[in-house]
Coordinates of C-alpha atoms in Angstrom, one line a residue:
M93 CA 8.8 15.6 26.5
V94 CA 7.0 12.3 25.6
K95 CA 7.6 11.0 29.1
D96 CA 6.0 14.0 30.6
I97 CA 2.9 13.7 28.4
I98 CA 2.5 10.1 29.2
E99 CA 2.8 10.7 32.9
E100 CA 0.2 13.4 32.7
I101 CA -2.2 11.1 30.8
K102 CA -1.7 8.3 33.4
K103 CA -3.1 10.7 36.0
G104 CA -6.5 10.4 34.3
L105 CA -6.8 6.6 34.5
T106 CA -9.6 5.4 36.7
G107 CA -9.0 1.7 37.0
D108 CA -12.2 0.9 35.0
P109 CA -10.9 -0.8 31.8
E110 CA -13.8 0.3 29.7
K111 CA -13.6 3.9 30.7
D112 CA -9.8 3.9 30.5
I113 CA -9.7 2.5 27.0
R114 CA -12.1 5.2 25.9
Y115 CA -10.1 7.8 27.7
L116 CA -6.9 6.7 26.1
Q117 CA -8.5 6.8 22.6
E118 CA -9.5 10.4 23.4
Q119 CA -6.0 11.2 24.4
G120 CA -4.7 9.7 21.2
M121 CA -7.0 12.0 19.2
K122 CA -5.7 15.0 21.3
Y123 CA -2.1 14.3 20.5
R124 CA -2.3 12.9 17.0
S125 CA -1.0 16.1 15.5
A126 CA 1.9 16.6 18.0
P127 CA 5.4 16.4 16.6
E128 CA 6.0 13.2 18.7
A129 CA 2.6 11.8 17.7
S130 CA 3.9 8.4 16.5
E131 CA 5.8 7.6 19.7
I132 CA 2.9 8.8 21.9
L133 CA 0.3 6.8 20.0
K134 CA 2.4 3.7 20.2
I135 CA 2.6 4.0 23.9
L136 CA -1.1 4.7 24.2
S137 CA -1.8 1.7 22.0
D138 CA 0.2 -0.6 24.3
M139 CA -1.6 0.8 27.4
S140 CA -5.0 0.2 25.7
F141 CA -4.0 -3.4 24.7
D142 CA -3.0 -4.2 28.3
L143 CA -6.5 -3.2 29.5
L144 CA -8.3 -5.5 27.1
P145 CA -9.9 -8.8 28.2
E146 CA -8.1 -11.9 27.1
D147 CA -10.5 -12.9 24.3
K148 CA -10.1 -9.4 22.7
K149 CA -6.3 -9.7 23.1
K150 CA -6.3 -13.0 21.3
Q151 CA -8.3 -11.6 18.5
L152 CA -6.1 -8.5 18.1
K153 CA -2.9 -10.7 18.3
T154 CA -4.2 -12.6 15.2
M155 CA -4.5 -9.3 13.4
M156 CA -1.6 -7.3 14.7
F157 CA 1.1 -9.9 15.4
I158 CA 3.4 -12.1 13.3
G159 CA 4.5 -14.8 15.7
N160 CA 5.3 -13.0 19.0
K161 CA 6.0 -9.7 17.4
R162 CA 3.7 -6.8 16.7
L163 CA 3.8 -5.5 13.1
D164 CA 5.7 -2.4 14.0
Q165 CA 8.3 -4.5 15.8
V166 CA 8.5 -6.6 12.6
Y167 CA 9.1 -3.4 10.7
N168 CA 11.9 -2.6 13.1
D169 CA 13.4 -5.9 12.0
V170 CA 13.1 -4.8 8.4
N171 CA 15.2 -1.8 9.2
T172 CA 17.8 -4.0 10.9
C173 CA 18.0 -6.2 7.8
V174 CA 18.5 -3.1 5.6
K175 CA 21.3 -1.8 7.9
N176 CA 22.9 -5.2 7.6
K177 CA 22.4 -5.1 3.8
D178 CA 20.1 -8.1 3.9
I179 CA 17.6 -6.8 1.3
D180 CA 16.1 -10.2 0.6
G181 CA 15.4 -10.7 4.3
A182 CA 13.8 -7.2 4.5
I183 CA 11.6 -7.9 1.5
S184 CA 10.5 -11.3 3.0
L185 CA 9.4 -9.6 6.2
L186 CA 7.5 -6.9 4.3
A187 CA 5.7 -9.6 2.4
E188 CA 4.5 -11.0 5.7
I189 CA 3.4 -7.6 6.8
E190 CA 1.5 -7.2 3.5
K191 CA -0.5 -10.4 4.2
R192 CA -1.8 -9.0 7.5
A193 CA -2.5 -5.6 5.9
D194 CA -4.4 -7.1 3.0
Q195 CA -6.4 -9.3 5.3
Y196 CA -7.3 -7.0 8.2
F197 CA -6.5 -3.4 7.2
A198 CA -7.2 -3.0 3.5
P199 CA -7.7 0.7 2.5
D200 CA -10.9 -0.1 0.5
S201 CA -12.6 -2.1 3.3
T202 CA -15.7 -0.8 5.1
P203 CA -14.9 1.5 6.8
N204 CA -11.9 2.6 4.8
N205 CA -8.5 2.3 6.5
F206 CA -5.9 5.1 6.3
S207 CA -2.5 5.7 7.9
F208 CA -2.6 9.4 8.4
R209 CA 0.3 10.6 10.5
N210 CA -1.4 13.8 11.8
R211 CA -4.5 15.9 11.5
L212 CA -3.0 18.0 8.7
E213 CA -2.7 15.1 6.4
E214 CA -6.2 13.9 7.3
Y215 CA -7.7 17.4 6.5
I216 CA -5.8 17.7 3.3
Y217 CA -7.1 14.3 2.2
A218 CA -10.7 15.3 3.1
N219 CA -10.4 18.6 1.2
L220 CA -8.8 17.0 -1.9
Y221 CA -10.8 13.8 -2.2
K222 CA -14.1 14.7 -0.3
P223 CA -14.7 11.1 0.9
E224 CA -18.3 9.9 1.3
N225 CA -17.4 6.8 3.2
K226 CA -16.5 6.5 6.8
Y227 CA -12.8 5.9 7.5
I228 CA -10.7 4.9 10.5
R229 CA -7.0 5.2 11.3
T230 CA -4.8 2.1 11.1
P231 CA -2.8 1.1 14.2
F232 CA 0.3 1.0 12.1
D233 CA 1.8 3.2 9.4
F234 CA 1.2 1.0 6.4
C235 CA 2.0 3.9 4.1
Q236 CA 5.5 3.9 5.5
Y237 CA 5.8 0.1 5.3
F238 CA 4.7 -0.1 1.7
S239 CA 6.9 2.9 0.7
A240 CA 9.9 1.0 2.1
Y241 CA 8.7 -2.1 0.2
G242 CA 8.6 -0.3 -3.1
Y243 CA 12.0 1.3 -2.5
L244 CA 13.6 -2.1 -1.8
L245 CA 12.1 -3.6 -4.8
V246 CA 13.7 -0.8 -6.9
E247 CA 17.0 -1.6 -5.2
K248 CA 16.5 -5.2 -6.3
G249 CA 16.0 -4.1 -9.9
K250 CA 12.2 -4.8 -9.9
P251 CA 10.7 -1.4 -10.6
Q252 CA 7.4 -2.7 -12.1
E253 CA 6.7 -4.7 -8.9
A254 CA 7.6 -1.6 -6.9
V255 CA 4.8 0.4 -8.6
E256 CA 2.2 -1.9 -7.1
K257 CA 3.6 -1.5 -3.5
L258 CA 3.9 2.3 -3.9
E259 CA 0.4 2.6 -5.1
K260 CA -0.7 0.7 -2.0
A261 CA 1.3 3.1 0.1
I262 CA -0.5 6.0 -1.5
A263 CA -3.9 4.3 -1.0
Y264 CA -3.1 4.1 2.8
N265 CA -2.2 7.8 2.9
P266 CA -3.0 9.9 -0.2
A267 CA -1.7 13.0 1.7
N268 CA 1.9 11.7 2.2
V269 CA 4.4 12.9 -0.4
E270 CA 7.0 10.2 0.2
P271 CA 5.6 7.3 -1.8
R272 CA 4.7 9.7 -4.6
F273 CA 8.3 10.9 -4.8
E274 CA 9.5 7.3 -4.8
L275 CA 7.0 6.5 -7.6
A276 CA 8.4 9.5 -9.6
E277 CA 11.8 7.9 -9.3
V278 CA 10.4 4.7 -10.7
Y279 CA 8.9 6.6 -13.7
K280 CA 12.3 8.2 -14.3
L281 CA 14.0 4.8 -14.2
T282 CA 11.4 3.2 -16.6
K283 CA 11.4 6.2 -19.0
Q284 CA 7.7 7.1 -18.5
P285 CA 7.8 10.9 -18.6
E286 CA 4.1 11.5 -18.9
K287 CA 3.4 9.4 -15.8
L288 CA 6.2 11.4 -14.1
L289 CA 4.4 14.6 -15.0
E290 CA 1.1 13.4 -13.6
C291 CA 2.7 12.1 -10.5
T292 CA 4.4 15.4 -9.9
R293 CA 1.2 17.4 -10.4
E294 CA -0.5 15.3 -7.7
T295 CA 2.4 15.6 -5.4
L296 CA 2.4 19.4 -5.6
K297 CA -1.2 19.4 -4.4
I298 CA -0.3 17.9 -1.1
S299 CA 3.2 19.4 -0.6
T300 CA 3.6 21.0 2.9
T301 CA 7.2 22.2 2.9
P302 CA 9.6 24.2 0.6
V303 CA 11.7 21.1 0.3
H304 CA 8.7 19.2 -1.2
I305 CA 8.0 21.9 -3.7
A306 CA 11.7 22.2 -4.7
R307 CA 11.8 18.5 -5.3
C308 CA 8.7 18.6 -7.4
Y309 CA 10.1 21.4 -9.5
T310 CA 13.4 19.5 -10.2
N311 CA 11.2 16.6 -11.3
L312 CA 9.5 18.9 -13.7
G313 CA 12.9 20.0 -14.9
Y314 CA 13.8 16.3 -15.4
Y315 CA 10.5 15.8 -17.3
A316 CA 11.1 18.8 -19.6
I317 CA 14.6 17.5 -20.5
E318 CA 13.2 14.1 -21.3
I319 CA 10.8 15.6 -23.8
K320 CA 13.6 18.0 -25.1
D321 CA 11.8 21.2 -23.9
Y322 CA 15.0 22.7 -22.6
D323 CA 13.7 26.3 -22.0
S324 CA 11.0 25.0 -19.7
A325 CA 13.5 22.8 -17.9
V326 CA 15.7 25.8 -17.2
A327 CA 12.6 27.7 -15.9
F328 CA 11.7 24.8 -13.6
Y329 CA 15.2 24.4 -12.2
Y330 CA 15.6 28.1 -11.5
E331 CA 12.3 28.2 -9.7
S332 CA 13.3 25.2 -7.6
V333 CA 16.2 27.0 -6.0
V334 CA 13.8 29.7 -4.7
Y335 CA 12.5 27.0 -2.4
Q336 CA 15.7 25.0 -1.7
N337 CA 19.3 25.7 -2.8
N338 CA 20.2 22.3 -4.3
P339 CA 23.7 22.0 -5.7
A340 CA 22.6 19.3 -8.1
V341 CA 20.6 22.0 -10.1
S342 CA 23.8 23.5 -11.3
G343 CA 24.8 20.2 -12.8
E344 CA 21.5 19.8 -14.5
L345 CA 21.8 23.3 -16.0
Q346 CA 25.3 22.5 -17.2
H347 CA 23.9 19.3 -18.8
I348 CA 21.3 21.4 -20.7
R349 CA 24.1 23.8 -21.8
A350 CA 26.1 20.9 -23.1
V351 CA 23.1 19.3 -25.0
T352 CA 21.9 22.6 -26.6
G353 CA 25.3 24.2 -27.1
K354 CA 23.8 27.5 -25.7
D355 CA 24.6 29.5 -22.7
I356 CA 22.1 29.4 -19.9
T357 CA 20.2 32.6 -19.5
P358 CA 18.3 33.1 -16.2
P359 CA 14.5 33.1 -17.1
T360 CA 12.3 36.0 -16.4
K361 CA 9.3 35.7 -14.1
E362 CA 7.1 35.6 -17.3
D363 CA 9.2 32.8 -18.7
I364 CA 8.7 30.8 -15.5
L365 CA 5.0 31.3 -15.3
A366 CA 4.6 30.4 -19.0
A367 CA 6.5 27.1 -18.4
F368 CA 4.1 26.2 -15.5
E369 CA 1.0 27.2 -17.5
K370 CA 2.3 25.1 -20.5
Y371 CA 2.1 21.9 -18.5
G372 CA -0.9 22.7 -16.4
V373 CA 0.9 23.1 -13.1
K374 CA 0.3 25.8 -10.5
N375 CA 3.3 27.8 -9.5
G376 CA 3.8 28.1 -5.7
P377 CA 2.3 26.2 -2.8
D378 CA -1.2 25.0 -3.0
Q379 CA -3.4 27.6 -1.4
D380 CA -5.7 24.9 0.1
V381 CA -2.8 23.4 2.0
V382 CA -1.8 26.8 3.3
N383 CA -5.4 27.6 4.4
I384 CA -5.9 24.2 6.1
A385 CA -2.7 24.5 8.1
Y386 CA -3.5 28.1 9.1
S387 CA -7.0 27.2 10.1
L388 CA -5.8 24.2 12.2
G389 CA -3.1 26.4 13.9
S390 CA -5.6 29.2 14.6
Y391 CA -8.1 26.7 16.1
C392 CA -5.5 25.2 18.3
I393 CA -4.4 28.6 19.6
E394 CA -8.0 29.7 20.2
H395 CA -8.8 26.5 22.1
D396 CA -5.6 26.3 24.2
A397 CA -4.2 23.2 22.6
P398 CA -0.6 22.2 23.5
P399 CA 1.6 25.0 21.9
Q400 CA 3.7 22.3 20.1
E401 CA 0.6 21.3 18.1
S402 CA -0.2 24.9 17.2
M403 CA 3.5 25.5 16.3
F404 CA 3.5 22.5 13.9
Y405 CA 0.7 24.0 11.8
M406 CA 2.1 27.6 11.9
Q407 CA 5.5 26.4 10.9
V408 CA 4.0 24.7 7.9
V409 CA 2.3 28.0 6.9
Y410 CA 5.4 30.1 7.5
G411 CA 7.6 27.7 5.5
L412 CA 5.3 28.0 2.5
T413 CA 4.5 31.7 2.7
R414 CA 7.2 33.5 4.8
D415 CA 4.3 35.6 6.2
E416 CA 5.6 37.9 8.9
K417 CA 2.3 37.8 10.8
V418 CA 2.6 34.1 11.0
K419 CA 6.1 34.5 12.2
E420 CA 4.8 36.6 15.1
K421 CA 2.4 33.8 16.1
I422 CA 5.4 31.3 16.0
D423 CA 7.4 33.6 18.3
M424 CA 4.5 33.8 20.7
L425 CA 4.2 30.0 20.8
N426 CA 8.0 29.7 21.3
A427 CA 7.6 32.0 24.3
Q428 CA 4.8 29.8 25.7
I429 CA 6.9 26.6 25.3
A430 CA 9.9 28.2 26.9
A431 CA 7.8 29.4 29.9
K432 CA 6.2 26.0 30.3
N433 CA 9.6 24.3 30.2
L434 CA 11.0 26.7 32.8
A435 CA 8.0 26.1 35.0
Q436 CA 8.6 22.3 34.7
E437 CA 12.2 22.7 35.5
S438 CA 11.4 24.7 38.6
K439 CA 8.8 22.1 39.7
N440 CA 11.4 19.3 39.2
K441 CA 13.9 21.1 41.3
S442 CA 11.4 21.6 44.1

């Protein structure tokens, strides 16, 4: 699929470097919400780099390379270190990436730098934070890099140092749940229940899947146990399995039974809503997230965007709402994708 997209993009190249770089940037914007966005954008970035004059290449190499390796290639080496259980080596490489990020791509620079992975995250950020400053997208996913940095520091028994890296990850992409979930684990480890609660509140505002919501609710259950509010913990755990059936919840409920010496009674809907209200947390998916995803999906359908992009947004909406009308749109998009694939197969055979 990615290969076909790139081949189609190449057909639009003119041979004029200035025009072609602008054209490739436009194509990057077009495909930035596609499921394969990260791979497509990397290829387009390489193509654009090759078109630059030598002086510009030299300048960008200073910013985007460590030695002869681009930052994303250095991050691949980080993953290799982790697979080989060389955690110190991985941390050392991430420290080098951090130096480049701080010097050339700081989130609070002018314009601000963000590592949004797709348009949905960008629109959630804009809706939630209503930024006044201009911002641009970083050429690398620094949110992912610093999330990994924080995780590895926790593995090394340095949770306080991990907090700084995870907060940097969040600064690069405030609409990505992953560093927030990792930060929540740090707050569990360091016995800071109130910070865990606040972190979970913020994570729920940007959650885009049932799995995200279920994990937030189990974190609320953990928080309630920590402060010995066992009835609320039961309510949170029961509500979490509505979104994802997690076998670990049964163990947590048995733990509550052992601590309290009471049988676990399934909470009523009123009990569940009362627990959420008690801690100032909305029950269910954030309606703004649902509305943004639906609006983006509808816009893509109306403007004949690639069906995979429309599908991405509609699947987010359906996952959060189970709305049958949205399911009908997904079925329509599936039919379009199947027809397109069939046409491509016929073309290839001929």
